[in-house]
Amino acid sequence: SDGSIRLHQMTSEYPLMQWNGSTKGQPIIALQWALTRPAVFFALDASSNIYIWDLLENDLLPVAEQTIPSEKVVTMTLLGEPEKANGLLGIVLAKESGQIDIQYVKKKWALP
């Protein structure tokens, strides 16, 4: 609820890493690992901002942020085919009106 993200290992109750205020205090409403690239994850906050984290590039801050200005996004999920090396990775955004928007991610965050 405060925008903090914690990375845990299943064998420990303590986080391996913790990022406080990663969304400038906005609650995180969705977070998902990339299906095609294990070190990348995406977070969606309550203000319709998407944060892309690539832990191999920078483990302190997101490598990119994108605001969805037109309408409030209520949730997101990722689509892709991890068994294929084509690097296609998409973000599916569900908006408050019920509209679905699909955006494709740059190859540098999608390729295995």
mmCIF file with all atom_site columns, N, CA and C in Angstrom, residues 55-104:
data_model
loop_
_atom_site.group_PDB
_atom_site.id
_atom_site.type_symbol
_atom_site.label_atom_id
_atom_site.label_alt_id
_atom_site.label_comp_id
_atom_site.label_asym_id
_atom_site.label_entity_id
_atom_site.label_seq_id
_atom_site.pdbx_PDB_ins_code
_atom_site.Cartn_x
_atom_site.Cartn_y
_atom_site.Cartn_z
_atom_site.occupancy
_atom_site.B_iso_or_equiv
_atom_site.pdbx_formal_charge
_atom_site.auth_seq_id
_atom_site.auth_comp_id
_atom_site.auth_asym_id
_atom_site.auth_atom_id
_atom_site.pdbx_PDB_model_num
ATOM 1   N N  . LEU A 1 55  ? 16.679  -6.035  -13.270 1.00 0.00 ? 55  LEU A N  1
ATOM 2   C CA . LEU A 1 55  ? 17.663  -6.180  -12.189 1.00 0.00 ? 55  LEU A CA 1
ATOM 3   C C  . LEU A 1 55  ? 19.088  -6.383  -12.689 1.00 0.00 ? 55  LEU A C  1
ATOM 4   N N  . LEU A 1 56  ? 19.245  -6.806  -13.951 1.00 0.00 ? 56  LEU A N  1
ATOM 5   C CA . LEU A 1 56  ? 20.588  -6.943  -14.512 1.00 0.00 ? 56  LEU A CA 1
ATOM 6   C C  . LEU A 1 56  ? 21.153  -5.586  -14.953 1.00 0.00 ? 56  LEU A C  1
ATOM 7   N N  . GLU A 1 57  ? 20.278  -4.651  -15.253 1.00 0.00 ? 57  GLU A N  1
ATOM 8   C CA . GLU A 1 57  ? 20.707  -3.313  -15.678 1.00 0.00 ? 57  GLU A CA 1
ATOM 9   C C  . GLU A 1 57  ? 20.842  -2.363  -14.491 1.00 0.00 ? 57  GLU A C  1
ATOM 10  N N  . ASN A 1 58  ? 19.870  -2.402  -13.565 1.00 0.00 ? 58  ASN A N  1
ATOM 11  C CA . ASN A 1 58  ? 19.892  -1.519  -12.404 1.00 0.00 ? 58  ASN A CA 1
ATOM 12  C C  . ASN A 1 58  ? 19.048  -2.159  -11.309 1.00 0.00 ? 58  ASN A C  1
ATOM 13  N N  . ASP A 1 59  ? 19.665  -2.482  -10.189 1.00 0.00 ? 59  ASP A N  1
ATOM 14  C CA . ASP A 1 59  ? 18.904  -3.111  -9.105  1.00 0.00 ? 59  ASP A CA 1
ATOM 15  C C  . ASP A 1 59  ? 18.491  -2.109  -8.017  1.00 0.00 ? 59  ASP A C  1
ATOM 16  N N  . LEU A 1 60  ? 18.652  -0.807  -8.299  1.00 0.00 ? 60  LEU A N  1
ATOM 17  C CA . LEU A 1 60  ? 18.257  0.218   -7.334  1.00 0.00 ? 60  LEU A CA 1
ATOM 18  C C  . LEU A 1 60  ? 16.979  0.951   -7.720  1.00 0.00 ? 60  LEU A C  1
ATOM 19  N N  . LEU A 1 61  ? 16.772  1.133   -9.028  1.00 0.00 ? 61  LEU A N  1
ATOM 20  C CA . LEU A 1 61  ? 15.644  1.932   -9.527  1.00 0.00 ? 61  LEU A CA 1
ATOM 21  C C  . LEU A 1 61  ? 15.043  1.281   -10.761 1.00 0.00 ? 61  LEU A C  1
ATOM 22  N N  . PRO A 1 62  ? 13.810  1.623   -11.090 1.00 0.00 ? 62  PRO A N  1
ATOM 23  C CA . PRO A 1 62  ? 13.252  1.132   -12.353 1.00 0.00 ? 62  PRO A CA 1
ATOM 24  C C  . PRO A 1 62  ? 14.052  1.680   -13.534 1.00 0.00 ? 62  PRO A C  1
ATOM 25  N N  . VAL A 1 63  ? 14.133  0.907   -14.605 1.00 0.00 ? 63  VAL A N  1
ATOM 26  C CA . VAL A 1 63  ? 14.854  1.356   -15.800 1.00 0.00 ? 63  VAL A CA 1
ATOM 27  C C  . VAL A 1 63  ? 13.958  2.198   -16.701 1.00 0.00 ? 63  VAL A C  1
ATOM 28  N N  . ALA A 1 64  ? 12.638  2.120   -16.491 1.00 0.00 ? 64  ALA A N  1
ATOM 29  C CA . ALA A 1 64  ? 11.703  2.916   -17.286 1.00 0.00 ? 64  ALA A CA 1
ATOM 30  C C  . ALA A 1 64  ? 10.398  3.093   -16.523 1.00 0.00 ? 64  ALA A C  1
ATOM 31  N N  . GLU A 1 65  ? 9.729   4.197   -16.814 1.00 0.00 ? 65  GLU A N  1
ATOM 32  C CA . GLU A 1 65  ? 8.403   4.477   -16.257 1.00 0.00 ? 65  GLU A CA 1
ATOM 33  C C  . GLU A 1 65  ? 7.517   4.965   -17.392 1.00 0.00 ? 65  GLU A C  1
ATOM 34  N N  . GLN A 1 66  ? 6.274   4.546   -17.379 1.00 0.00 ? 66  GLN A N  1
ATOM 35  C CA . GLN A 1 66  ? 5.323   4.982   -18.399 1.00 0.00 ? 66  GLN A CA 1
ATOM 36  C C  . GLN A 1 66  ? 4.000   5.288   -17.721 1.00 0.00 ? 66  GLN A C  1
ATOM 37  N N  . THR A 1 67  ? 3.469   6.478   -17.966 1.00 0.00 ? 67  THR A N  1
ATOM 38  C CA . THR A 1 67  ? 2.158   6.850   -17.454 1.00 0.00 ? 67  THR A CA 1
ATOM 39  C C  . THR A 1 67  ? 1.120   6.594   -18.531 1.00 0.00 ? 67  THR A C  1
ATOM 40  N N  . ILE A 1 68  ? 0.005   6.013   -18.148 1.00 0.00 ? 68  ILE A N  1
ATOM 41  C CA . ILE A 1 68  ? -1.126  5.813   -19.052 1.00 0.00 ? 68  ILE A CA 1
ATOM 42  C C  . ILE A 1 68  ? -2.099  6.955   -18.762 1.00 0.00 ? 68  ILE A C  1
ATOM 43  N N  . PRO A 1 69  ? -2.076  8.013   -19.575 1.00 0.00 ? 69  PRO A N  1
ATOM 44  C CA . PRO A 1 69  ? -2.788  9.241   -19.227 1.00 0.00 ? 69  PRO A CA 1
ATOM 45  C C  . PRO A 1 69  ? -4.289  9.251   -19.516 1.00 0.00 ? 69  PRO A C  1
ATOM 46  N N  . SER A 1 70  ? -4.738  8.451   -20.469 1.00 0.00 ? 70  SER A N  1
ATOM 47  C CA . SER A 1 70  ? -6.106  8.611   -20.961 1.00 0.00 ? 70  SER A CA 1
ATOM 48  C C  . SER A 1 70  ? -7.180  8.197   -19.962 1.00 0.00 ? 70  SER A C  1
ATOM 49  N N  . GLU A 1 71  ? -6.936  7.146   -19.211 1.00 0.00 ? 71  GLU A N  1
ATOM 50  C CA . GLU A 1 71  ? -7.963  6.616   -18.325 1.00 0.00 ? 71  GLU A CA 1
ATOM 51  C C  . GLU A 1 71  ? -7.300  5.753   -17.255 1.00 0.00 ? 71  GLU A C  1
ATOM 52  N N  . LYS A 1 72  ? -7.928  5.632   -16.102 1.00 0.00 ? 72  LYS A N  1
ATOM 53  C CA . LYS A 1 72  ? -7.366  4.854   -15.007 1.00 0.00 ? 72  LYS A CA 1
ATOM 54  C C  . LYS A 1 72  ? -7.264  3.377   -15.386 1.00 0.00 ? 72  LYS A C  1
ATOM 55  N N  . VAL A 1 73  ? -6.081  2.809   -15.136 1.00 0.00 ? 73  VAL A N  1
ATOM 56  C CA . VAL A 1 73  ? -5.842  1.382   -15.365 1.00 0.00 ? 73  VAL A CA 1
ATOM 57  C C  . VAL A 1 73  ? -6.086  0.661   -14.045 1.00 0.00 ? 73  VAL A C  1
ATOM 58  N N  . VAL A 1 74  ? -6.925  -0.364  -14.057 1.00 0.00 ? 74  VAL A N  1
ATOM 59  C CA . VAL A 1 74  ? -7.282  -1.045  -12.815 1.00 0.00 ? 74  VAL A CA 1
ATOM 60  C C  . VAL A 1 74  ? -6.470  -2.318  -12.571 1.00 0.00 ? 74  VAL A C  1
ATOM 61  N N  . THR A 1 75  ? -5.923  -2.902  -13.635 1.00 0.00 ? 75  THR A N  1
ATOM 62  C CA . THR A 1 75  ? -5.032  -4.051  -13.456 1.00 0.00 ? 75  THR A CA 1
ATOM 63  C C  . THR A 1 75  ? -4.253  -4.289  -14.742 1.00 0.00 ? 75  THR A C  1
ATOM 64  N N  . MET A 1 76  ? -3.249  -5.140  -14.655 1.00 0.00 ? 76  MET A N  1
ATOM 65  C CA . MET A 1 76  ? -2.451  -5.495  -15.830 1.00 0.00 ? 76  MET A CA 1
ATOM 66  C C  . MET A 1 76  ? -2.021  -6.945  -15.711 1.00 0.00 ? 76  MET A C  1
ATOM 67  N N  . THR A 1 77  ? -1.685  -7.521  -16.841 1.00 0.00 ? 77  THR A N  1
ATOM 68  C CA . THR A 1 77  ? -1.052  -8.825  -16.882 1.00 0.00 ? 77  THR A CA 1
ATOM 69  C C  . THR A 1 77  ? -0.130  -8.826  -18.087 1.00 0.00 ? 77  THR A C  1
ATOM 70  N N  . LEU A 1 78  ? 0.759   -9.795  -18.153 1.00 0.00 ? 78  LEU A N  1
ATOM 71  C CA . LEU A 1 78  ? 1.709   -9.872  -19.256 1.00 0.00 ? 78  LEU A CA 1
ATOM 72  C C  . LEU A 1 78  ? 1.368   -11.055 -20.141 1.00 0.00 ? 78  LEU A C  1
ATOM 73  N N  . LEU A 1 79  ? 1.704   -10.928 -21.408 1.00 0.00 ? 79  LEU A N  1
ATOM 74  C CA . LEU A 1 79  ? 1.539   -12.053 -22.319 1.00 0.00 ? 79  LEU A CA 1
ATOM 75  C C  . LEU A 1 79  ? 2.820   -12.239 -23.098 1.00 0.00 ? 79  LEU A C  1
ATOM 76  N N  . GLY A 1 80  ? 3.088   -13.474 -23.413 1.00 0.00 ? 80  GLY A N  1
ATOM 77  C CA . GLY A 1 80  ? 4.295   -13.823 -24.158 1.00 0.00 ? 80  GLY A CA 1
ATOM 78  C C  . GLY A 1 80  ? 4.440   -15.323 -24.183 1.00 0.00 ? 80  GLY A C  1
ATOM 79  N N  . GLU A 1 81  ? 5.414   -15.783 -24.927 1.00 0.00 ? 81  GLU A N  1
ATOM 80  C CA . GLU A 1 81  ? 5.662   -17.212 -25.032 1.00 0.00 ? 81  GLU A CA 1
ATOM 81  C C  . GLU A 1 81  ? 7.090   -17.499 -24.588 1.00 0.00 ? 81  GLU A C  1
ATOM 82  N N  . PRO A 1 82  ? 7.269   -17.895 -23.327 1.00 0.00 ? 82  PRO A N  1
ATOM 83  C CA . PRO A 1 82  ? 8.622   -18.084 -22.800 1.00 0.00 ? 82  PRO A CA 1
ATOM 84  C C  . PRO A 1 82  ? 9.422   -19.160 -23.532 1.00 0.00 ? 82  PRO A C  1
ATOM 85  N N  . GLU A 1 83  ? 8.727   -20.127 -24.151 1.00 0.00 ? 83  GLU A N  1
ATOM 86  C CA . GLU A 1 83  ? 9.444   -21.203 -24.836 1.00 0.00 ? 83  GLU A CA 1
ATOM 87  C C  . GLU A 1 83  ? 9.972   -20.783 -26.206 1.00 0.00 ? 83  GLU A C  1
ATOM 88  N N  . LYS A 1 84  ? 9.559   -19.614 -26.694 1.00 0.00 ? 84  LYS A N  1
ATOM 89  C CA . LYS A 1 84  ? 10.041  -19.106 -27.983 1.00 0.00 ? 84  LYS A CA 1
ATOM 90  C C  . LYS A 1 84  ? 11.030  -17.971 -27.743 1.00 0.00 ? 84  LYS A C  1
ATOM 91  N N  . ALA A 1 85  ? 12.065  -17.934 -28.567 1.00 0.00 ? 85  ALA A N  1
ATOM 92  C CA . ALA A 1 85  ? 13.116  -16.927 -28.397 1.00 0.00 ? 85  ALA A CA 1
ATOM 93  C C  . ALA A 1 85  ? 12.872  -15.675 -29.238 1.00 0.00 ? 85  ALA A C  1
ATOM 94  N N  . ASN A 1 86  ? 11.619  -15.437 -29.653 1.00 0.00 ? 86  ASN A N  1
ATOM 95  C CA . ASN A 1 86  ? 11.347  -14.284 -30.509 1.00 0.00 ? 86  ASN A CA 1
ATOM 96  C C  . ASN A 1 86  ? 11.298  -12.968 -29.742 1.00 0.00 ? 86  ASN A C  1
ATOM 97  N N  . GLY A 1 87  ? 11.224  -13.023 -28.425 1.00 0.00 ? 87  GLY A N  1
ATOM 98  C CA . GLY A 1 87  ? 11.264  -11.814 -27.619 1.00 0.00 ? 87  GLY A CA 1
ATOM 99  C C  . GLY A 1 87  ? 9.989   -11.006 -27.609 1.00 0.00 ? 87  GLY A C  1
ATOM 100 N N  . LEU A 1 88  ? 8.867   -11.606 -27.997 1.00 0.00 ? 88  LEU A N  1
ATOM 101 C CA . LEU A 1 88  ? 7.598   -10.876 -27.944 1.00 0.00 ? 88  LEU A CA 1
ATOM 102 C C  . LEU A 1 88  ? 7.046   -10.901 -26.524 1.00 0.00 ? 88  LEU A C  1
ATOM 103 N N  . LEU A 1 89  ? 6.810   -9.728  -25.987 1.00 0.00 ? 89  LEU A N  1
ATOM 104 C CA . LEU A 1 89  ? 6.253   -9.594  -24.650 1.00 0.00 ? 89  LEU A CA 1
ATOM 105 C C  . LEU A 1 89  ? 5.290   -8.424  -24.668 1.00 0.00 ? 89  LEU A C  1
ATOM 106 N N  . GLY A 1 90  ? 4.078   -8.658  -24.221 1.00 0.00 ? 90  GLY A N  1
ATOM 107 C CA . GLY A 1 90  ? 3.072   -7.612  -24.219 1.00 0.00 ? 90  GLY A CA 1
ATOM 108 C C  . GLY A 1 90  ? 2.513   -7.369  -22.832 1.00 0.00 ? 90  GLY A C  1
ATOM 109 N N  . ILE A 1 91  ? 2.026   -6.170  -22.627 1.00 0.00 ? 91  ILE A N  1
ATOM 110 C CA . ILE A 1 91  ? 1.346   -5.801  -21.386 1.00 0.00 ? 91  ILE A CA 1
ATOM 111 C C  . ILE A 1 91  ? -0.126  -5.597  -21.729 1.00 0.00 ? 91  ILE A C  1
ATOM 112 N N  . VAL A 1 92  ? -0.978  -6.308  -21.030 1.00 0.00 ? 92  VAL A N  1
ATOM 113 C CA . VAL A 1 92  ? -2.417  -6.151  -21.202 1.00 0.00 ? 92  VAL A CA 1
ATOM 114 C C  . VAL A 1 92  ? -2.917  -5.283  -20.068 1.00 0.00 ? 92  VAL A C  1
ATOM 115 N N  . LEU A 1 93  ? -3.540  -4.160  -20.423 1.00 0.00 ? 93  LEU A N  1
ATOM 116 C CA . LEU A 1 93  ? -4.024  -3.207  -19.434 1.00 0.00 ? 93  LEU A CA 1
ATOM 117 C C  . LEU A 1 93  ? -5.549  -3.192  -19.448 1.00 0.00 ? 93  LEU A C  1
ATOM 118 N N  . ALA A 1 94  ? -6.157  -3.364  -18.287 1.00 0.00 ? 94  ALA A N  1
ATOM 119 C CA . ALA A 1 94  ? -7.614  -3.266  -18.156 1.00 0.00 ? 94  ALA A CA 1
ATOM 120 C C  . ALA A 1 94  ? -7.928  -1.900  -17.571 1.00 0.00 ? 94  ALA A C  1
ATOM 121 N N  . LYS A 1 95  ? -8.732  -1.138  -18.306 1.00 0.00 ? 95  LYS A N  1
ATOM 122 C CA . LYS A 1 95  ? -9.063  0.221   -17.882 1.00 0.00 ? 95  LYS A CA 1
ATOM 123 C C  . LYS A 1 95  ? -10.403 0.238   -17.154 1.00 0.00 ? 95  LYS A C  1
ATOM 124 N N  . GLU A 1 96  ? -10.624 1.312   -16.424 1.00 0.00 ? 96  GLU A N  1
ATOM 125 C CA . GLU A 1 96  ? -11.818 1.448   -15.591 1.00 0.00 ? 96  GLU A CA 1
ATOM 126 C C  . GLU A 1 96  ? -13.121 1.322   -16.399 1.00 0.00 ? 96  GLU A C  1
ATOM 127 N N  . SER A 1 97  ? -13.095 1.729   -17.654 1.00 0.00 ? 97  SER A N  1
ATOM 128 C CA . SER A 1 97  ? -14.290 1.664   -18.507 1.00 0.00 ? 97  SER A CA 1
ATOM 129 C C  . SER A 1 97  ? -14.580 0.249   -18.997 1.00 0.00 ? 97  SER A C  1
ATOM 130 N N  . GLY A 1 98  ? -13.639 -0.672  -18.780 1.00 0.00 ? 98  GLY A N  1
ATOM 131 C CA . GLY A 1 98  ? -13.780 -2.028  -19.293 1.00 0.00 ? 98  GLY A CA 1
ATOM 132 C C  . GLY A 1 98  ? -12.977 -2.249  -20.566 1.00 0.00 ? 98  GLY A C  1
ATOM 133 N N  . GLN A 1 99  ? -12.390 -1.201  -21.105 1.00 0.00 ? 99  GLN A N  1
ATOM 134 C CA . GLN A 1 99  ? -11.574 -1.307  -22.309 1.00 0.00 ? 99  GLN A CA 1
ATOM 135 C C  . GLN A 1 99  ? -10.269 -2.022  -21.987 1.00 0.00 ? 99  GLN A C  1
ATOM 136 N N  . ILE A 1 100 ? -9.806  -2.854  -22.932 1.00 0.00 ? 100 ILE A N  1
ATOM 137 C CA . ILE A 1 100 ? -8.534  -3.571  -22.807 1.00 0.00 ? 100 ILE A CA 1
ATOM 138 C C  . ILE A 1 100 ? -7.560  -2.972  -23.804 1.00 0.00 ? 100 ILE A C  1
ATOM 139 N N  . ASP A 1 101 ? -6.345  -2.727  -23.366 1.00 0.00 ? 101 ASP A N  1
ATOM 140 C CA . ASP A 1 101 ? -5.298  -2.166  -24.215 1.00 0.00 ? 101 ASP A CA 1
ATOM 141 C C  . ASP A 1 101 ? -4.102  -3.095  -24.143 1.00 0.00 ? 101 ASP A C  1
ATOM 142 N N  . ILE A 1 102 ? -3.516  -3.419  -25.290 1.00 0.00 ? 102 ILE A N  1
ATOM 143 C CA . ILE A 1 102 ? -2.320  -4.260  -25.330 1.00 0.00 ? 102 ILE A CA 1
ATOM 144 C C  . ILE A 1 102 ? -1.183  -3.435  -25.901 1.00 0.00 ? 102 ILE A C  1
ATOM 145 N N  . GLN A 1 103 ? -0.078  -3.390  -25.164 1.00 0.00 ? 103 GLN A N  1
ATOM 146 C CA . GLN A 1 103 ? 1.117   -2.686  -25.617 1.00 0.00 ? 103 GLN A CA 1
ATOM 147 C C  . GLN A 1 103 ? 2.280   -3.661  -25.611 1.00 0.00 ? 103 GLN A C  1
ATOM 148 N N  . TYR A 1 104 ? 3.117   -3.590  -26.638 1.00 0.00 ? 104 TYR A N  1
ATOM 149 C CA . TYR A 1 104 ? 4.282   -4.473  -26.701 1.00 0.00 ? 104 TYR A CA 1
ATOM 150 C C  . TYR A 1 104 ? 5.494   -3.776  -26.104 1.00 0.00 ? 104 TYR A C  1
#
